[in-house]
PDB file of N, CA, C and O in Angstrom:
ATOM      1  N   MET A   1     -12.771 -15.260   3.331  1.00  0.00           N
ATOM      2  CA  MET A   1     -13.351 -14.129   2.639  1.00  0.00           C
ATOM      3  C   MET A   1     -12.298 -13.020   2.518  1.00  0.00           C
ATOM      4  O   MET A   1     -11.631 -12.686   3.484  1.00  0.00           O
ATOM      5  N   GLU A   2     -12.170 -12.468   1.321  1.00  0.00           N
ATOM      6  CA  GLU A   2     -11.192 -11.406   1.094  1.00  0.00           C
ATOM      7  C   GLU A   2     -11.756 -10.050   1.507  1.00  0.00           C
ATOM      8  O   GLU A   2     -12.950  -9.807   1.405  1.00  0.00           O
ATOM      9  N   ARG A   3     -10.848  -9.196   1.971  1.00  0.00           N
ATOM     10  CA  ARG A   3     -11.200  -7.817   2.324  1.00  0.00           C
ATOM     11  C   ARG A   3     -10.237  -6.890   1.603  1.00  0.00           C
ATOM     12  O   ARG A   3      -9.049  -7.188   1.511  1.00  0.00           O
ATOM     13  N   ILE A   4     -10.752  -5.781   1.122  1.00  0.00           N
ATOM     14  CA  ILE A   4      -9.913  -4.752   0.523  1.00  0.00           C
ATOM     15  C   ILE A   4      -9.947  -3.559   1.468  1.00  0.00           C
ATOM     16  O   ILE A   4     -11.016  -3.054   1.810  1.00  0.00           O
ATOM     17  N   ILE A   5      -8.752  -3.131   1.898  1.00  0.00           N
ATOM     18  CA  ILE A   5      -8.655  -2.063   2.886  1.00  0.00           C
ATOM     19  C   ILE A   5      -7.782  -0.943   2.339  1.00  0.00           C
ATOM     20  O   ILE A   5      -6.670  -1.188   1.855  1.00  0.00           O
ATOM     21  N   ASN A   6      -8.278   0.276   2.422  1.00  0.00           N
ATOM     22  CA  ASN A   6      -7.512   1.447   2.021  1.00  0.00           C
ATOM     23  C   ASN A   6      -6.427   1.696   3.065  1.00  0.00           C
ATOM     24  O   ASN A   6      -6.652   1.537   4.260  1.00  0.00           O
ATOM     25  N   TYR A   7      -5.261   2.104   2.612  1.00  0.00           N
ATOM     26  CA  TYR A   7      -4.142   2.385   3.522  1.00  0.00           C
ATOM     27  C   TYR A   7      -4.565   3.322   4.652  1.00  0.00           C
ATOM     28  O   TYR A   7      -4.174   3.132   5.800  1.00  0.00           O
ATOM     29  N   ARG A   8      -5.375   4.331   4.332  1.00  0.00           N
ATOM     30  CA  ARG A   8      -5.801   5.298   5.352  1.00  0.00           C
ATOM     31  C   ARG A   8      -6.602   4.645   6.475  1.00  0.00           C
ATOM     32  O   ARG A   8      -6.681   5.177   7.571  1.00  0.00           O
ATOM     33  N   ASP A   9      -7.233   3.511   6.190  1.00  0.00           N
ATOM     34  CA  ASP A   9      -8.089   2.838   7.180  1.00  0.00           C
ATOM     35  C   ASP A   9      -7.343   1.800   8.011  1.00  0.00           C
ATOM     36  O   ASP A   9      -7.940   1.158   8.869  1.00  0.00           O
ATOM     37  N   ILE A  10      -6.066   1.626   7.754  1.00  0.00           N
ATOM     38  CA  ILE A  10      -5.266   0.669   8.514  1.00  0.00           C
ATOM     39  C   ILE A  10      -4.814   1.346   9.808  1.00  0.00           C
ATOM     40  O   ILE A  10      -4.339   2.485   9.775  1.00  0.00           O
ATOM     41  N   PRO A  11      -4.953   0.675  10.946  1.00  0.00           N
ATOM     42  CA  PRO A  11      -4.484   1.269  12.213  1.00  0.00           C
ATOM     43  C   PRO A  11      -3.002   1.636  12.125  1.00  0.00           C
ATOM     44  O   PRO A  11      -2.197   0.900  11.534  1.00  0.00           O
ATOM     45  N   THR A  12      -2.645   2.762  12.681  1.00  0.00           N
ATOM     46  CA  THR A  12      -1.279   3.288  12.614  1.00  0.00           C
ATOM     47  C   THR A  12      -0.241   2.260  13.043  1.00  0.00           C
ATOM     48  O   THR A  12       0.803   2.121  12.398  1.00  0.00           O
ATOM     49  N   ASP A  13      -0.528   1.506  14.102  1.00  0.00           N
ATOM     50  CA  ASP A  13       0.451   0.543  14.610  1.00  0.00           C
ATOM     51  C   ASP A  13       0.609  -0.691  13.709  1.00  0.00           C
ATOM     52  O   ASP A  13       1.513  -1.490  13.902  1.00  0.00           O
ATOM     53  N   LYS A  14      -0.220  -0.846  12.682  1.00  0.00           N
ATOM     54  CA  LYS A  14      -0.141  -1.994  11.768  1.00  0.00           C
ATOM     55  C   LYS A  14       0.459  -1.633  10.408  1.00  0.00           C
ATOM     56  O   LYS A  14       0.830  -2.507   9.636  1.00  0.00           O
ATOM     57  N   LYS A  15       0.550  -0.345  10.095  1.00  0.00           N
ATOM     58  CA  LYS A  15       0.964   0.079   8.751  1.00  0.00           C
ATOM     59  C   LYS A  15       2.356  -0.415   8.371  1.00  0.00           C
ATOM     60  O   LYS A  15       2.544  -0.948   7.282  1.00  0.00           O
ATOM     61  N   THR A  16       3.335  -0.258   9.224  1.00  0.00           N
ATOM     62  CA  THR A  16       4.698  -0.684   8.896  1.00  0.00           C
ATOM     63  C   THR A  16       4.763  -2.188   8.676  1.00  0.00           C
ATOM     64  O   THR A  16       5.419  -2.659   7.743  1.00  0.00           O
ATOM     65  N   ASP A  17       4.062  -2.963   9.508  1.00  0.00           N
ATOM     66  CA  ASP A  17       4.052  -4.424   9.341  1.00  0.00           C
ATOM     67  C   ASP A  17       3.480  -4.813   7.980  1.00  0.00           C
ATOM     68  O   ASP A  17       4.006  -5.711   7.308  1.00  0.00           O
ATOM     69  N   ILE A  18       2.413  -4.141   7.573  1.00  0.00           N
ATOM     70  CA  ILE A  18       1.787  -4.458   6.283  1.00  0.00           C
ATOM     71  C   ILE A  18       2.715  -4.076   5.134  1.00  0.00           C
ATOM     72  O   ILE A  18       2.881  -4.840   4.178  1.00  0.00           O
ATOM     73  N   LEU A  19       3.354  -2.923   5.232  1.00  0.00           N
ATOM     74  CA  LEU A  19       4.282  -2.515   4.174  1.00  0.00           C
ATOM     75  C   LEU A  19       5.470  -3.466   4.091  1.00  0.00           C
ATOM     76  O   LEU A  19       5.933  -3.796   2.998  1.00  0.00           O
ATOM     77  N   ASN A  20       5.949  -3.942   5.221  1.00  0.00           N
ATOM     78  CA  ASN A  20       7.037  -4.928   5.217  1.00  0.00           C
ATOM     79  C   ASN A  20       6.576  -6.257   4.627  1.00  0.00           C
ATOM     80  O   ASN A  20       7.362  -6.977   4.013  1.00  0.00           O
ATOM     81  N   ALA A  21       5.303  -6.610   4.808  1.00  0.00           N
ATOM     82  CA  ALA A  21       4.764  -7.872   4.290  1.00  0.00           C
ATOM     83  C   ALA A  21       4.673  -7.873   2.761  1.00  0.00           C
ATOM     84  O   ALA A  21       4.597  -8.937   2.148  1.00  0.00           O
ATOM     85  N   LEU A  22       4.705  -6.696   2.132  1.00  0.00           N
ATOM     86  CA  LEU A  22       4.650  -6.641   0.668  1.00  0.00           C
ATOM     87  C   LEU A  22       5.785  -7.430   0.027  1.00  0.00           C
ATOM     88  O   LEU A  22       5.614  -8.052  -1.017  1.00  0.00           O
ATOM     89  N   GLU A  23       6.958  -7.419   0.652  1.00  0.00           N
ATOM     90  CA  GLU A  23       8.105  -8.149   0.112  1.00  0.00           C
ATOM     91  C   GLU A  23       7.810  -9.648   0.001  1.00  0.00           C
ATOM     92  O   GLU A  23       8.221 -10.298  -0.956  1.00  0.00           O
ATOM     93  N   LYS A  24       7.060 -10.175   0.946  1.00  0.00           N
ATOM     94  CA  LYS A  24       6.747 -11.614   0.950  1.00  0.00           C
ATOM     95  C   LYS A  24       5.867 -12.016  -0.222  1.00  0.00           C
ATOM     96  O   LYS A  24       5.837 -13.191  -0.594  1.00  0.00           O
ATOM     97  N   ILE A  25       5.131 -11.051  -0.802  1.00  0.00           N
ATOM     98  CA  ILE A  25       4.291 -11.382  -1.957  1.00  0.00           C
ATOM     99  C   ILE A  25       4.906 -10.850  -3.252  1.00  0.00           C
ATOM    100  O   ILE A  25       4.246 -10.782  -4.283  1.00  0.00           O
ATOM    101  N   GLY A  26       6.192 -10.461  -3.198  1.00  0.00           N
ATOM    102  CA  GLY A  26       6.916 -10.118  -4.404  1.00  0.00           C
ATOM    103  C   GLY A  26       6.967  -8.650  -4.777  1.00  0.00           C
ATOM    104  O   GLY A  26       7.387  -8.313  -5.872  1.00  0.00           O
ATOM    105  N   PHE A  27       6.555  -7.754  -3.896  1.00  0.00           N
ATOM    106  CA  PHE A  27       6.600  -6.327  -4.202  1.00  0.00           C
ATOM    107  C   PHE A  27       7.846  -5.681  -3.619  1.00  0.00           C
ATOM    108  O   PHE A  27       8.179  -5.898  -2.458  1.00  0.00           O
ATOM    109  N   PHE A  28       8.516  -4.886  -4.439  1.00  0.00           N
ATOM    110  CA  PHE A  28       9.642  -4.078  -3.986  1.00  0.00           C
ATOM    111  C   PHE A  28       9.441  -2.679  -4.552  1.00  0.00           C
ATOM    112  O   PHE A  28       9.132  -2.534  -5.734  1.00  0.00           O
ATOM    113  N   PRO A  29       9.610  -1.628  -3.749  1.00  0.00           N
ATOM    114  CA  PRO A  29       9.406  -0.259  -4.245  1.00  0.00           C
ATOM    115  C   PRO A  29      10.322   0.052  -5.425  1.00  0.00           C
ATOM    116  O   PRO A  29      11.444  -0.448  -5.499  1.00  0.00           O
ATOM    117  N   ALA A  30       9.851   0.890  -6.334  1.00  0.00           N
ATOM    118  CA  ALA A  30      10.643   1.287  -7.495  1.00  0.00           C
ATOM    119  C   ALA A  30      11.877   2.066  -7.065  1.00  0.00           C
ATOM    120  O   ALA A  30      12.910   2.012  -7.712  1.00  0.00           O
ATOM    121  N   TYR A  31      11.758   2.792  -5.981  1.00  0.00           N
ATOM    122  CA  TYR A  31      12.899   3.504  -5.410  1.00  0.00           C
ATOM    123  C   TYR A  31      12.654   3.667  -3.927  1.00  0.00           C
ATOM    124  O   TYR A  31      11.523   3.607  -3.464  1.00  0.00           O
ATOM    125  N   GLY A  32      13.733   3.855  -3.166  1.00  0.00           N
ATOM    126  CA  GLY A  32      13.593   4.004  -1.720  1.00  0.00           C
ATOM    127  C   GLY A  32      13.231   2.688  -1.060  1.00  0.00           C
ATOM    128  O   GLY A  32      13.349   1.618  -1.647  1.00  0.00           O
ATOM    129  N   GLY A  33      12.773   2.782   0.157  1.00  0.00           N
ATOM    130  CA  GLY A  33      12.389   1.602   0.912  1.00  0.00           C
ATOM    131  C   GLY A  33      11.029   1.788   1.545  1.00  0.00           C
ATOM    132  O   GLY A  33      10.225   2.611   1.100  1.00  0.00           O
ATOM    133  N   VAL A  34      10.780   1.042   2.595  1.00  0.00           N
ATOM    134  CA  VAL A  34       9.483   1.075   3.268  1.00  0.00           C
ATOM    135  C   VAL A  34       9.181   2.472   3.815  1.00  0.00           C
ATOM    136  O   VAL A  34       8.064   2.964   3.678  1.00  0.00           O
ATOM    137  N   LYS A  35      10.159   3.134   4.390  1.00  0.00           N
ATOM    138  CA  LYS A  35       9.907   4.467   4.962  1.00  0.00           C
ATOM    139  C   LYS A  35       9.542   5.485   3.873  1.00  0.00           C
ATOM    140  O   LYS A  35       8.653   6.297   4.062  1.00  0.00           O
ATOM    141  N   THR A  36      10.204   5.408   2.733  1.00  0.00           N
ATOM    142  CA  THR A  36       9.868   6.297   1.614  1.00  0.00           C
ATOM    143  C   THR A  36       8.458   6.009   1.131  1.00  0.00           C
ATOM    144  O   THR A  36       7.662   6.924   0.909  1.00  0.00           O
ATOM    145  N   MET A  37       8.139   4.729   0.977  1.00  0.00           N
ATOM    146  CA  MET A  37       6.810   4.327   0.530  1.00  0.00           C
ATOM    147  C   MET A  37       5.746   4.800   1.522  1.00  0.00           C
ATOM    148  O   MET A  37       4.688   5.297   1.131  1.00  0.00           O
ATOM    149  N   GLN A  38       6.039   4.685   2.811  1.00  0.00           N
ATOM    150  CA  GLN A  38       5.087   5.096   3.835  1.00  0.00           C
ATOM    151  C   GLN A  38       4.860   6.612   3.781  1.00  0.00           C
ATOM    152  O   GLN A  38       3.723   7.067   3.910  1.00  0.00           O
ATOM    153  N   ARG A  39       5.914   7.396   3.548  1.00  0.00           N
ATOM    154  CA  ARG A  39       5.752   8.851   3.440  1.00  0.00           C
ATOM    155  C   ARG A  39       4.828   9.208   2.279  1.00  0.00           C
ATOM    156  O   ARG A  39       3.973  10.083   2.391  1.00  0.00           O
ATOM    157  N   VAL A  40       4.984   8.525   1.150  1.00  0.00           N
ATOM    158  CA  VAL A  40       4.123   8.771  -0.006  1.00  0.00           C
ATOM    159  C   VAL A  40       2.685   8.386   0.325  1.00  0.00           C
ATOM    160  O   VAL A  40       1.748   9.128   0.039  1.00  0.00           O
ATOM    161  N   MET A  41       2.496   7.230   0.941  1.00  0.00           N
ATOM    162  CA  MET A  41       1.151   6.755   1.252  1.00  0.00           C
ATOM    163  C   MET A  41       0.439   7.639   2.270  1.00  0.00           C
ATOM    164  O   MET A  41      -0.783   7.777   2.226  1.00  0.00           O
ATOM    165  N   GLU A  42       1.169   8.249   3.159  1.00  0.00           N
ATOM    166  CA  GLU A  42       0.569   9.143   4.156  1.00  0.00           C
ATOM    167  C   GLU A  42      -0.028  10.393   3.510  1.00  0.00           C
ATOM    168  O   GLU A  42      -0.847  11.072   4.113  1.00  0.00           O
ATOM    169  N   LYS A  43       0.355  10.695   2.275  1.00  0.00           N
ATOM    170  CA  LYS A  43      -0.173  11.864   1.570  1.00  0.00           C
ATOM    171  C   LYS A  43      -1.480  11.568   0.840  1.00  0.00           C
ATOM    172  O   LYS A  43      -2.039  12.443   0.192  1.00  0.00           O
ATOM    173  N   SER A  44      -1.970  10.336   0.950  1.00  0.00           N
ATOM    174  CA  SER A  44      -3.219   9.951   0.316  1.00  0.00           C
ATOM    175  C   SER A  44      -4.361  10.801   0.860  1.00  0.00           C
ATOM    176  O   SER A  44      -4.471  11.029   2.061  1.00  0.00           O
ATOM    177  N   VAL A  45      -5.220  11.278  -0.054  1.00  0.00           N
ATOM    178  CA  VAL A  45      -6.325  12.161   0.315  1.00  0.00           C
ATOM    179  C   VAL A  45      -7.646  11.494  -0.080  1.00  0.00           C
ATOM    180  O   VAL A  45      -7.782  11.037  -1.218  1.00  0.00           O
ATOM    181  N   PRO A  46      -8.629  11.443   0.830  1.00  0.00           N
ATOM    182  CA  PRO A  46      -9.929  10.851   0.470  1.00  0.00           C
ATOM    183  C   PRO A  46     -10.531  11.532  -0.757  1.00  0.00           C
ATOM    184  O   PRO A  46     -10.490  12.751  -0.881  1.00  0.00           O
ATOM    185  N   GLY A  47     -11.044  10.739  -1.685  1.00  0.00           N
ATOM    186  CA  GLY A  47     -11.699  11.271  -2.867  1.00  0.00           C
ATOM    187  C   GLY A  47     -10.760  11.822  -3.921  1.00  0.00           C
ATOM    188  O   GLY A  47     -11.188  12.456  -4.873  1.00  0.00           O
ATOM    189  N   SER A  48      -9.475  11.610  -3.746  1.00  0.00           N
ATOM    190  CA  SER A  48      -8.474  12.119  -4.679  1.00  0.00           C
ATOM    191  C   SER A  48      -7.357  11.087  -4.777  1.00  0.00           C
ATOM    192  O   SER A  48      -7.376  10.069  -4.117  1.00  0.00           O
ATOM    193  N   GLY A  49      -6.350  11.361  -5.589  1.00  0.00           N
ATOM    194  CA  GLY A  49      -5.235  10.426  -5.700  1.00  0.00           C
ATOM    195  C   GLY A  49      -4.103  10.846  -4.813  1.00  0.00           C
ATOM    196  O   GLY A  49      -4.112  11.933  -4.295  1.00  0.00           O
ATOM    197  N   PRO A  50      -3.155  10.025  -4.604  1.00  0.00           N
ATOM    198  CA  PRO A  50      -3.149   8.598  -4.937  1.00  0.00           C
ATOM    199  C   PRO A  50      -3.936   7.795  -3.902  1.00  0.00           C
ATOM    200  O   PRO A  50      -4.191   8.280  -2.805  1.00  0.00           O
ATOM    201  N   GLN A  51      -4.303   6.574  -4.272  1.00  0.00           N
ATOM    202  CA  GLN A  51      -5.007   5.675  -3.364  1.00  0.00           C
ATOM    203  C   GLN A  51      -4.232   4.361  -3.298  1.00  0.00           C
ATOM    204  O   GLN A  51      -3.739   3.878  -4.322  1.00  0.00           O
ATOM    205  N   PHE A  52      -4.162   3.795  -2.116  1.00  0.00           N
ATOM    206  CA  PHE A  52      -3.394   2.567  -1.888  1.00  0.00           C
ATOM    207  C   PHE A  52      -4.290   1.557  -1.180  1.00  0.00           C
ATOM    208  O   PHE A  52      -4.743   1.800  -0.063  1.00  0.00           O
ATOM    209  N   TYR A  53      -4.542   0.432  -1.836  1.00  0.00           N
ATOM    210  CA  TYR A  53      -5.424  -0.595  -1.289  1.00  0.00           C
ATOM    211  C   TYR A  53      -4.652  -1.887  -1.081  1.00  0.00           C
ATOM    212  O   TYR A  53      -3.763  -2.231  -1.861  1.00  0.00           O
ATOM    213  N   PHE A  54      -5.037  -2.617  -0.038  1.00  0.00           N
ATOM    214  CA  PHE A  54      -4.418  -3.891   0.292  1.00  0.00           C
ATOM    215  C   PHE A  54      -5.513  -4.951   0.375  1.00  0.00           C
ATOM    216  O   PHE A  54      -6.588  -4.700   0.906  1.00  0.00           O
ATOM    217  N   VAL A  55      -5.216  -6.148  -0.157  1.00  0.00           N
ATOM    218  CA  VAL A  55      -6.176  -7.247  -0.180  1.00  0.00           C
ATOM    219  C   VAL A  55      -5.732  -8.287   0.843  1.00  0.00           C
ATOM    220  O   VAL A  55      -4.585  -8.744   0.817  1.00  0.00           O
ATOM    221  N   PHE A  56      -6.660  -8.641   1.738  1.00  0.00           N
ATOM    222  CA  PHE A  56      -6.383  -9.602   2.807  1.00  0.00           C
ATOM    223  C   PHE A  56      -7.372 -10.756   2.766  1.00  0.00           C
ATOM    224  O   PHE A  56      -8.529 -10.583   2.408  1.00  0.00           O
ATOM    225  N   ARG A  57      -6.909 -11.924   3.157  1.00  0.00           N
ATOM    226  CA  ARG A  57      -7.779 -13.049   3.503  1.00  0.00           C
ATOM    227  C   ARG A  57      -7.456 -13.321   4.952  1.00  0.00           C
ATOM    228  O   ARG A  57      -6.330 -13.680   5.284  1.00  0.00           O
ATOM    229  N   GLU A  58      -8.455 -13.126   5.805  1.00  0.00           N
ATOM    230  CA  GLU A  58      -8.262 -13.133   7.253  1.00  0.00           C
ATOM    231  C   GLU A  58      -7.191 -12.091   7.564  1.00  0.00           C
ATOM    232  O   GLU A  58      -7.388 -10.936   7.245  1.00  0.00           O
ATOM    233  N   ASP A  59      -6.057 -12.452   8.129  1.00  0.00           N
ATOM    234  CA  ASP A  59      -5.015 -11.471   8.422  1.00  0.00           C
ATOM    235  C   ASP A  59      -3.824 -11.578   7.477  1.00  0.00           C
ATOM    236  O   ASP A  59      -2.811 -10.930   7.680  1.00  0.00           O
ATOM    237  N   LYS A  60      -3.946 -12.380   6.420  1.00  0.00           N
ATOM    238  CA  LYS A  60      -2.828 -12.580   5.497  1.00  0.00           C
ATOM    239  C   LYS A  60      -2.958 -11.635   4.296  1.00  0.00           C
ATOM    240  O   LYS A  60      -3.988 -11.589   3.630  1.00  0.00           O
ATOM    241  N   LEU A  61      -1.872 -10.910   4.023  1.00  0.00           N
ATOM    242  CA  LEU A  61      -1.833 -10.024   2.868  1.00  0.00           C
ATOM    243  C   LEU A  61      -1.735 -10.852   1.592  1.00  0.00           C
ATOM    244  O   LEU A  61      -0.831 -11.674   1.445  1.00  0.00           O
ATOM    245  N   LEU A  62      -2.688 -10.649   0.676  1.00  0.00           N
ATOM    246  CA  LEU A  62      -2.701 -11.376  -0.594  1.00  0.00           C
ATOM    247  C   LEU A  62      -2.227 -10.521  -1.762  1.00  0.00           C
ATOM    248  O   LEU A  62      -1.665 -11.033  -2.719  1.00  0.00           O
ATOM    249  N   GLY A  63      -2.500  -9.221  -1.700  1.00  0.00           N
ATOM    250  CA  GLY A  63      -2.160  -8.383  -2.833  1.00  0.00           C
ATOM    251  C   GLY A  63      -2.359  -6.917  -2.530  1.00  0.00           C
ATOM    252  O   GLY A  63      -2.662  -6.523  -1.405  1.00  0.00           O
ATOM    253  N   TYR A  64      -2.215  -6.111  -3.569  1.00  0.00           N
ATOM    254  CA  TYR A  64      -2.295  -4.668  -3.414  1.00  0.00           C
ATOM    255  C   TYR A  64      -2.764  -4.049  -4.719  1.00  0.00           C
ATOM    256  O   TYR A  64      -2.680  -4.655  -5.784  1.00  0.00           O
ATOM    257  N   ASN A  65      -3.269  -2.845  -4.636  1.00  0.00           N
ATOM    258  CA  ASN A  65      -3.669  -2.074  -5.800  1.00  0.00           C
ATOM    259  C   ASN A  65      -3.341  -0.626  -5.493  1.00  0.00           C
ATOM    260  O   ASN A  65      -3.978  -0.020  -4.633  1.00  0.00           O
ATOM    261  N   PHE A  66      -2.339  -0.088  -6.155  1.00  0.00           N
ATOM    262  CA  PHE A  66      -1.915   1.287  -5.929  1.00  0.00           C
ATOM    263  C   PHE A  66      -2.389   2.114  -7.123  1.00  0.00           C
ATOM    264  O   PHE A  66      -1.937   1.909  -8.248  1.00  0.00           O
ATOM    265  N   LEU A  67      -3.301   3.033  -6.895  1.00  0.00           N
ATOM    266  CA  LEU A  67      -3.869   3.867  -7.951  1.00  0.00           C
ATOM    267  C   LEU A  67      -3.214   5.243  -7.888  1.00  0.00           C
ATOM    268  O   LEU A  67      -3.482   6.031  -6.986  1.00  0.00           O
ATOM    269  N   ILE A  68      -2.367   5.503  -8.865  1.00  0.00           N
ATOM    270  CA  ILE A  68      -1.589   6.731  -8.868  1.00  0.00           C
ATOM    271  C   ILE A  68      -1.747   7.377 -10.240  1.00  0.00           C
ATOM    272  O   ILE A  68      -1.393   6.787 -11.251  1.00  0.00           O
ATOM    273  N   GLY A  69      -2.246   8.592 -10.266  1.00  0.00           N
ATOM    274  CA  GLY A  69      -2.483   9.256 -11.540  1.00  0.00           C
ATOM    275  C   GLY A  69      -1.344  10.147 -11.996  1.00  0.00           C
ATOM    276  O   GLY A  69      -1.238  10.479 -13.164  1.00  0.00           O
ATOM    277  N   ASP A  70      -0.472  10.540 -11.110  1.00  0.00           N
ATOM    278  CA  ASP A  70       0.602  11.476 -11.433  1.00  0.00           C
ATOM    279  C   ASP A  70       1.931  10.742 -11.415  1.00  0.00           C
ATOM    280  O   ASP A  70       2.598  10.664 -10.393  1.00  0.00           O
ATOM    281  N   THR A  71       2.336  10.201 -12.563  1.00  0.00           N
ATOM    282  CA  THR A  71       3.557   9.399 -12.607  1.00  0.00           C
ATOM    283  C   THR A  71       4.821  10.244 -12.520  1.00  0.00           C
ATOM    284  O   THR A  71       5.894   9.715 -12.297  1.00  0.00           O
ATOM    285  N   LYS A  72       4.714  11.547 -12.714  1.00  0.00           N
ATOM    286  CA  LYS A  72       5.883  12.413 -12.542  1.00  0.00           C
ATOM    287  C   LYS A  72       6.185  12.619 -11.060  1.00  0.00           C
ATOM    288  O   LYS A  72       7.320  12.761 -10.660  1.00  0.00           O
ATOM    289  N   ARG A  73       5.151  12.647 -10.261  1.00  0.00           N
ATOM    290  CA  ARG A  73       5.320  12.872  -8.823  1.00  0.00           C
ATOM    291  C   ARG A  73       5.522  11.574  -8.055  1.00  0.00           C
ATOM    292  O   ARG A  73       6.265  11.512  -7.096  1.00  0.00           O
ATOM    293  N   TYR A  74       4.825  10.504  -8.465  1.00  0.00           N
ATOM    294  CA  TYR A  74       4.888   9.224  -7.772  1.00  0.00           C
ATOM    295  C   TYR A  74       5.437   8.178  -8.723  1.00  0.00           C
ATOM    296  O   TYR A  74       4.873   7.956  -9.789  1.00  0.00           O
ATOM    297  N   LYS A  75       6.499   7.503  -8.325  1.00  0.00           N
ATOM    298  CA  LYS A  75       7.164   6.564  -9.219  1.00  0.00           C
ATOM    299  C   LYS A  75       6.669   5.125  -9.085  1.00  0.00           C
ATOM    300  O   LYS A  75       6.981   4.302  -9.903  1.00  0.00           O
ATOM    301  N   THR A  76       5.917   4.788  -8.064  1.00  0.00           N
ATOM    302  CA  THR A  76       5.461   3.425  -7.851  1.00  0.00           C
ATOM    303  C   THR A  76       4.050   3.278  -8.420  1.00  0.00           C
ATOM    304  O   THR A  76       3.109   3.805  -7.863  1.00  0.00           O
ATOM    305  N   VAL A  77       3.890   2.587  -9.529  1.00  0.00           N
ATOM    306  CA  VAL A  77       2.590   2.368 -10.137  1.00  0.00           C
ATOM    307  C   VAL A  77       2.449   0.873 -10.378  1.00  0.00           C
ATOM    308  O   VAL A  77       3.009   0.339 -11.329  1.00  0.00           O
ATOM    309  N   VAL A  78       1.756   0.195  -9.475  1.00  0.00           N
ATOM    310  CA  VAL A  78       1.688  -1.261  -9.567  1.00  0.00           C
ATOM    311  C   VAL A  78       0.354  -1.782  -9.053  1.00  0.00           C
ATOM    312  O   VAL A  78      -0.344  -1.110  -8.309  1.00  0.00           O
ATOM    313  N   SER A  79       0.044  -3.008  -9.425  1.00  0.00           N
ATOM    314  CA  SER A  79      -1.121  -3.698  -8.906  1.00  0.00           C
ATOM    315  C   SER A  79      -0.857  -5.191  -9.000  1.00  0.00           C
ATOM    316  O   SER A  79      -0.361  -5.662 -10.011  1.00  0.00           O
ATOM    317  N   SER A  80      -1.167  -5.915  -7.940  1.00  0.00           N
ATOM    318  CA  SER A  80      -0.962  -7.355  -7.965  1.00  0.00           C
ATOM    319  C   SER A  80      -1.776  -8.028  -6.886  1.00  0.00           C
ATOM    320  O   SER A  80      -1.959  -7.482  -5.813  1.00  0.00           O
ATOM    321  N   VAL A  81      -2.269  -9.192  -7.194  1.00  0.00           N
ATOM    322  CA  VAL A  81      -2.914 -10.053  -6.204  1.00  0.00           C
ATOM    323  C   VAL A  81      -2.370 -11.448  -6.443  1.00  0.00           C
ATOM    324  O   VAL A  81      -2.372 -11.922  -7.577  1.00  0.00           O
ATOM    325  N   SER A  82      -1.874 -12.091  -5.380  1.00  0.00           N
ATOM    326  CA  SER A  82      -1.324 -13.432  -5.557  1.00  0.00           C
ATOM    327  C   SER A  82      -2.342 -14.483  -5.221  1.00  0.00           C
ATOM    328  O   SER A  82      -3.351 -14.241  -4.657  1.00  0.00           O
TER     329      SER A  82
END
């Protein structure tokens, strides 16, 4: 069964592992690396943008959906499920 989890709901000690796992499913940040991406994701606000979702089957990362409305401020605008 698949689960969709918002970045904000991921336990702090698991966030870096999940961001590193994105490479295994073909995602690479438009600029910067995992730490830059994590700084952007930490600015996510409930009920507002940007929003970052991850799709899992059991504990395996299958895909992601990054909802970003301000392309001038945020350069990573992608969505994929493998």
